[in-house]
Short mmCIF file of C-alpha atoms and ligand atoms in Angstrom, two decimals:
data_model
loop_
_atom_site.label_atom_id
_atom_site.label_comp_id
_atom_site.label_asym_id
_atom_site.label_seq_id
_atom_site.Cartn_x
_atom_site.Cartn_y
_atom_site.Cartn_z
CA UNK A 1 -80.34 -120.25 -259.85
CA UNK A 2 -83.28 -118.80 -258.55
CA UNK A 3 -84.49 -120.52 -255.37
CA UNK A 4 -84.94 -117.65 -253.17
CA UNK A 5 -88.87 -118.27 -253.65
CA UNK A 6 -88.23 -122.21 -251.96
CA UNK A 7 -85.96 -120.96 -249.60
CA UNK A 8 -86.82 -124.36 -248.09
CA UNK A 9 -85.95 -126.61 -251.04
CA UNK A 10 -87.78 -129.50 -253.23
CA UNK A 11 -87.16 -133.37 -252.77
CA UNK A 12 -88.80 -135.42 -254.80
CA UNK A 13 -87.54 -139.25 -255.24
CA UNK A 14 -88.76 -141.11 -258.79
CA UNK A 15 -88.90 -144.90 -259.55
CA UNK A 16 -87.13 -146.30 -262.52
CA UNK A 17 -87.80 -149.57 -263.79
CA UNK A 18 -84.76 -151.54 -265.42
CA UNK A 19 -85.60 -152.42 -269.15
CA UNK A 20 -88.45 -150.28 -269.65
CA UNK A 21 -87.84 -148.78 -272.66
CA UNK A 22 -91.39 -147.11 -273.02
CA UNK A 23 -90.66 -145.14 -270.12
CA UNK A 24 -87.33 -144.12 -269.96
CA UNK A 25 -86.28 -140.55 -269.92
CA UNK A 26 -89.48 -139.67 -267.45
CA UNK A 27 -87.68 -138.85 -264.70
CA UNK A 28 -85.23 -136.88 -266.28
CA UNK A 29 -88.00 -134.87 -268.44
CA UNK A 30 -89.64 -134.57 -265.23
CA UNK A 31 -86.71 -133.05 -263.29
CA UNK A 32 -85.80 -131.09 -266.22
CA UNK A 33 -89.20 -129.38 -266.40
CA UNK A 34 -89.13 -128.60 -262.26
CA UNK A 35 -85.93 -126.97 -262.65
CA UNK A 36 -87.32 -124.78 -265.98
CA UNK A 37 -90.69 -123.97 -263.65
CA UNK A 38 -88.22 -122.20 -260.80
CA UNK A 39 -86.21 -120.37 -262.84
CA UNK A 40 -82.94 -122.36 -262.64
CA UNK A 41 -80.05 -120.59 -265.15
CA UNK A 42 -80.22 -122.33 -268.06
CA UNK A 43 -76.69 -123.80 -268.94
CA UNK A 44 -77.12 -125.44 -265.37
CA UNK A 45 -79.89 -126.70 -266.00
CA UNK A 46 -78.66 -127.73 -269.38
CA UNK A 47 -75.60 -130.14 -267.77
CA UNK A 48 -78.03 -131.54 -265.38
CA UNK A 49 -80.59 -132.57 -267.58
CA UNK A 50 -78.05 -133.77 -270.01
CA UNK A 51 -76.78 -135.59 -266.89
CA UNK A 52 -79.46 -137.15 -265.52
CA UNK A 53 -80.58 -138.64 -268.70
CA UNK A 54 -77.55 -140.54 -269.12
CA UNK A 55 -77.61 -141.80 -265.80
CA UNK A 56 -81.65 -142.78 -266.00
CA UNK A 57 -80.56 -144.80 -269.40
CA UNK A 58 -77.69 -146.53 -267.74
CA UNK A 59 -80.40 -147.29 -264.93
CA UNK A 60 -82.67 -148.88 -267.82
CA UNK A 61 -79.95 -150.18 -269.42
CA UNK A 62 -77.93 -151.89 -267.33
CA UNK A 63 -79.54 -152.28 -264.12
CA UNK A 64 -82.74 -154.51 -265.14
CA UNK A 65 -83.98 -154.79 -261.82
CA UNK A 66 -84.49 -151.14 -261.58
CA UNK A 67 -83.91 -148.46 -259.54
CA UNK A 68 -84.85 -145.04 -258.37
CA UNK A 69 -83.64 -141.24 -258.86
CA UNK A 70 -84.02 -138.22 -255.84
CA UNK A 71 -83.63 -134.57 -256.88
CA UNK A 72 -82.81 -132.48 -254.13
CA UNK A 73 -83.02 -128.41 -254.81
CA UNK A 74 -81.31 -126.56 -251.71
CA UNK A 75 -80.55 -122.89 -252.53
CA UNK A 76 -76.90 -123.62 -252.62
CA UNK A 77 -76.90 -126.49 -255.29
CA UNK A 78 -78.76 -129.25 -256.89
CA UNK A 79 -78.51 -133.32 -255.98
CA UNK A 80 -79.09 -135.84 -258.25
CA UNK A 81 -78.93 -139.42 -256.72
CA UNK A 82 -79.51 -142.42 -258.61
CA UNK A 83 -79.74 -145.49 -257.10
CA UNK A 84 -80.28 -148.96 -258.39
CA UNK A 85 -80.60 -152.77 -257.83
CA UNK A 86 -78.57 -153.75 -260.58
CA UNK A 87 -75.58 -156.22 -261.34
CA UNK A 88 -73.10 -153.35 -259.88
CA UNK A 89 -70.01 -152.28 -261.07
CA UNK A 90 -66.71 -154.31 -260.77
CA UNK A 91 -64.24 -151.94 -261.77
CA UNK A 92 -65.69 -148.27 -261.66
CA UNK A 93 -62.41 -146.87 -263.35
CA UNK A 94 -62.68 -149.03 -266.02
CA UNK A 95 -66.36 -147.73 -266.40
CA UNK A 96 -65.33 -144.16 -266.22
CA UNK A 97 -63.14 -144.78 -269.22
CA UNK A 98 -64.31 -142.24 -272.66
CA UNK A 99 -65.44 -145.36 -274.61
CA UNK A 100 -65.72 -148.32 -272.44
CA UNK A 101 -69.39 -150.24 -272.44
CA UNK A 102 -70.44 -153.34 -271.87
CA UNK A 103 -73.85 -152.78 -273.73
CA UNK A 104 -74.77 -155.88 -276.20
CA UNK A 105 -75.64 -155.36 -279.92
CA UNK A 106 -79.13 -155.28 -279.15
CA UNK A 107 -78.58 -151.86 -276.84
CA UNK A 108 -75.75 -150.62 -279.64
CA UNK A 109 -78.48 -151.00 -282.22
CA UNK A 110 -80.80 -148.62 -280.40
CA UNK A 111 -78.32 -145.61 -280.58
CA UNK A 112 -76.48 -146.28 -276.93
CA UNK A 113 -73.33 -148.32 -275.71
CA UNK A 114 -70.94 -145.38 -276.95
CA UNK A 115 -69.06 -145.88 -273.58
CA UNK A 116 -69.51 -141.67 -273.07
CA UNK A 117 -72.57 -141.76 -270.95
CA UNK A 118 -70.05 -141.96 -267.61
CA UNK A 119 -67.63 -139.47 -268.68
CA UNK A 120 -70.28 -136.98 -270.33
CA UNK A 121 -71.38 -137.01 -266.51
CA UNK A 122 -68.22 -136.38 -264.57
CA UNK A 123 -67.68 -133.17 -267.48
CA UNK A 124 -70.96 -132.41 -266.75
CA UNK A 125 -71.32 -132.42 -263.19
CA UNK A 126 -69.24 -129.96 -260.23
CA UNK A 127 -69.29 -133.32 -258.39
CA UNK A 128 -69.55 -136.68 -259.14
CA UNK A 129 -69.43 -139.96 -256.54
CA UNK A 130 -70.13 -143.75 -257.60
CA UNK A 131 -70.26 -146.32 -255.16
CA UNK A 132 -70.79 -149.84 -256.43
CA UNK A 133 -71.59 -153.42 -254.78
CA UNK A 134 -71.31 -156.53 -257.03
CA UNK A 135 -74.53 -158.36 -257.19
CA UNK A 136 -76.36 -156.01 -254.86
CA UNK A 137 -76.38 -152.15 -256.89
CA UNK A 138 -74.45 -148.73 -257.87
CA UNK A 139 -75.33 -145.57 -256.57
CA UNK A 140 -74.06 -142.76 -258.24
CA UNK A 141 -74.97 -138.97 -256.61
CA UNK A 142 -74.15 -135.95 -258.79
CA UNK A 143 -73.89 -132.16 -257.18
CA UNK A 144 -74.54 -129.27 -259.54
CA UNK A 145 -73.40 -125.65 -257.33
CA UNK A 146 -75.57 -122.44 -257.38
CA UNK A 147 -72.91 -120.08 -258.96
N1 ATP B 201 -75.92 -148.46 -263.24
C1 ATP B 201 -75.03 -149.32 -263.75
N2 ATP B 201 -75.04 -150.63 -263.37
C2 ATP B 201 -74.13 -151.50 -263.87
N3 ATP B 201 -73.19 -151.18 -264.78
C3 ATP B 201 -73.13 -149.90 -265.19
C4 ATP B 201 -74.05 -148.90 -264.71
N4 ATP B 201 -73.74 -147.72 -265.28
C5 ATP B 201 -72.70 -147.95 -266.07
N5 ATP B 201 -72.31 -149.26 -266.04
C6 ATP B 201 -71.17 -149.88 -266.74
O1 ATP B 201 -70.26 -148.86 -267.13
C7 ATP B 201 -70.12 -148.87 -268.56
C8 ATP B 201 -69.89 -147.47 -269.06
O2 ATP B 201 -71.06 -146.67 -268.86
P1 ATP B 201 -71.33 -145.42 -269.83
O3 ATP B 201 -72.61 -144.79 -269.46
O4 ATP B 201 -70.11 -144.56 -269.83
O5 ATP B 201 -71.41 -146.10 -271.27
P2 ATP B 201 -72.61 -146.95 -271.92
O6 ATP B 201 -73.83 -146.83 -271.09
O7 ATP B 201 -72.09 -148.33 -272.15
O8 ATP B 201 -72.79 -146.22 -273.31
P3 ATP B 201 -73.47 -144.77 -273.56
O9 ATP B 201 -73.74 -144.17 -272.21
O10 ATP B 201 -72.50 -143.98 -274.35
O11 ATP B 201 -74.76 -145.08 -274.30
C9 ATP B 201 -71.37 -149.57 -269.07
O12 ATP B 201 -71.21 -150.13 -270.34
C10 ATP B 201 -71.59 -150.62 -267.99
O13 ATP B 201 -70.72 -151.71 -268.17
MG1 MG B 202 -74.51 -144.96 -270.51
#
């Protein structure tokens, strides 16, 4: 990764609405084309855009009251943090299961609900941290290192 140029970093936060299909993906394009613009190393840049798509879509998904997504670029590693106002998560082991989803026919019939989003993440990521309130929201921060 090539930061030496921004020696003092890029934060930029992004607002996600739940159920906005039209939308979806922005932020993640958007973060994915920052990264390209400073030179990040590709295959990083490859697991975090891969990475922050699937967490935007769970955002749209299952989170309908929205939410909203921070990229932080330090020299030493990238931060995604996604943070929404959703139903929460009840059992975030359960979640983190290869093949467990919740999402109705309706969301299966658009091409999601494999139950891999989660786990496709935690491969992806160096770090990965969920924290979940029932009723009140999940927020789910992802750390990518500088090798
Ligand atoms: N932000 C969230 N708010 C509430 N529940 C969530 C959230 N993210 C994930 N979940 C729950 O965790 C489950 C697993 O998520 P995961 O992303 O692995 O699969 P999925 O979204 O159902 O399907 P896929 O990502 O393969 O399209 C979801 O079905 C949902 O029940
Ligand atoms: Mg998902």
């Amino acid at each position: 990764m090539e930061v030496s140029n921004r020696a003092e970093g890029l934060k930029e936060t992004y607002d996600v609405a739940g159920r906005d299909f039209s939308s979806a993906g922005a932020a993640s394009s958007r973060i994915k084309r920052i990264l390209q613009q400073i030179g990040v190393d590709q295959g990083i840049i490859r697991r975090i855009a891969v990475s922050s798509y699937e967490a935007e879509m769970n955002l749209v998904i299952h989170a309908s009251n929205g939410g909203r997504i921070t990229l932080d670029i330090s020299p030493d590693a990238v931060t995604i943090l996604v943070e929404d106002d959703g139903p929460g998560i009840t059992d975030i082991k359960k979640a983190m299961q290869p093949g467990y989803s919740t999402a109705s026919d309706e969301i299966r019939e658009m091409g999601f609900g494999a139950g891999m989003g989660l786990p496709n993440m935690q491969s992806c990521a160096d770090e990965l941290e969920i924290s979940s309130e029932p009723g009140v929201g999940t927020t789910l921060k992802m750390v990518f290192m500088n090798r």
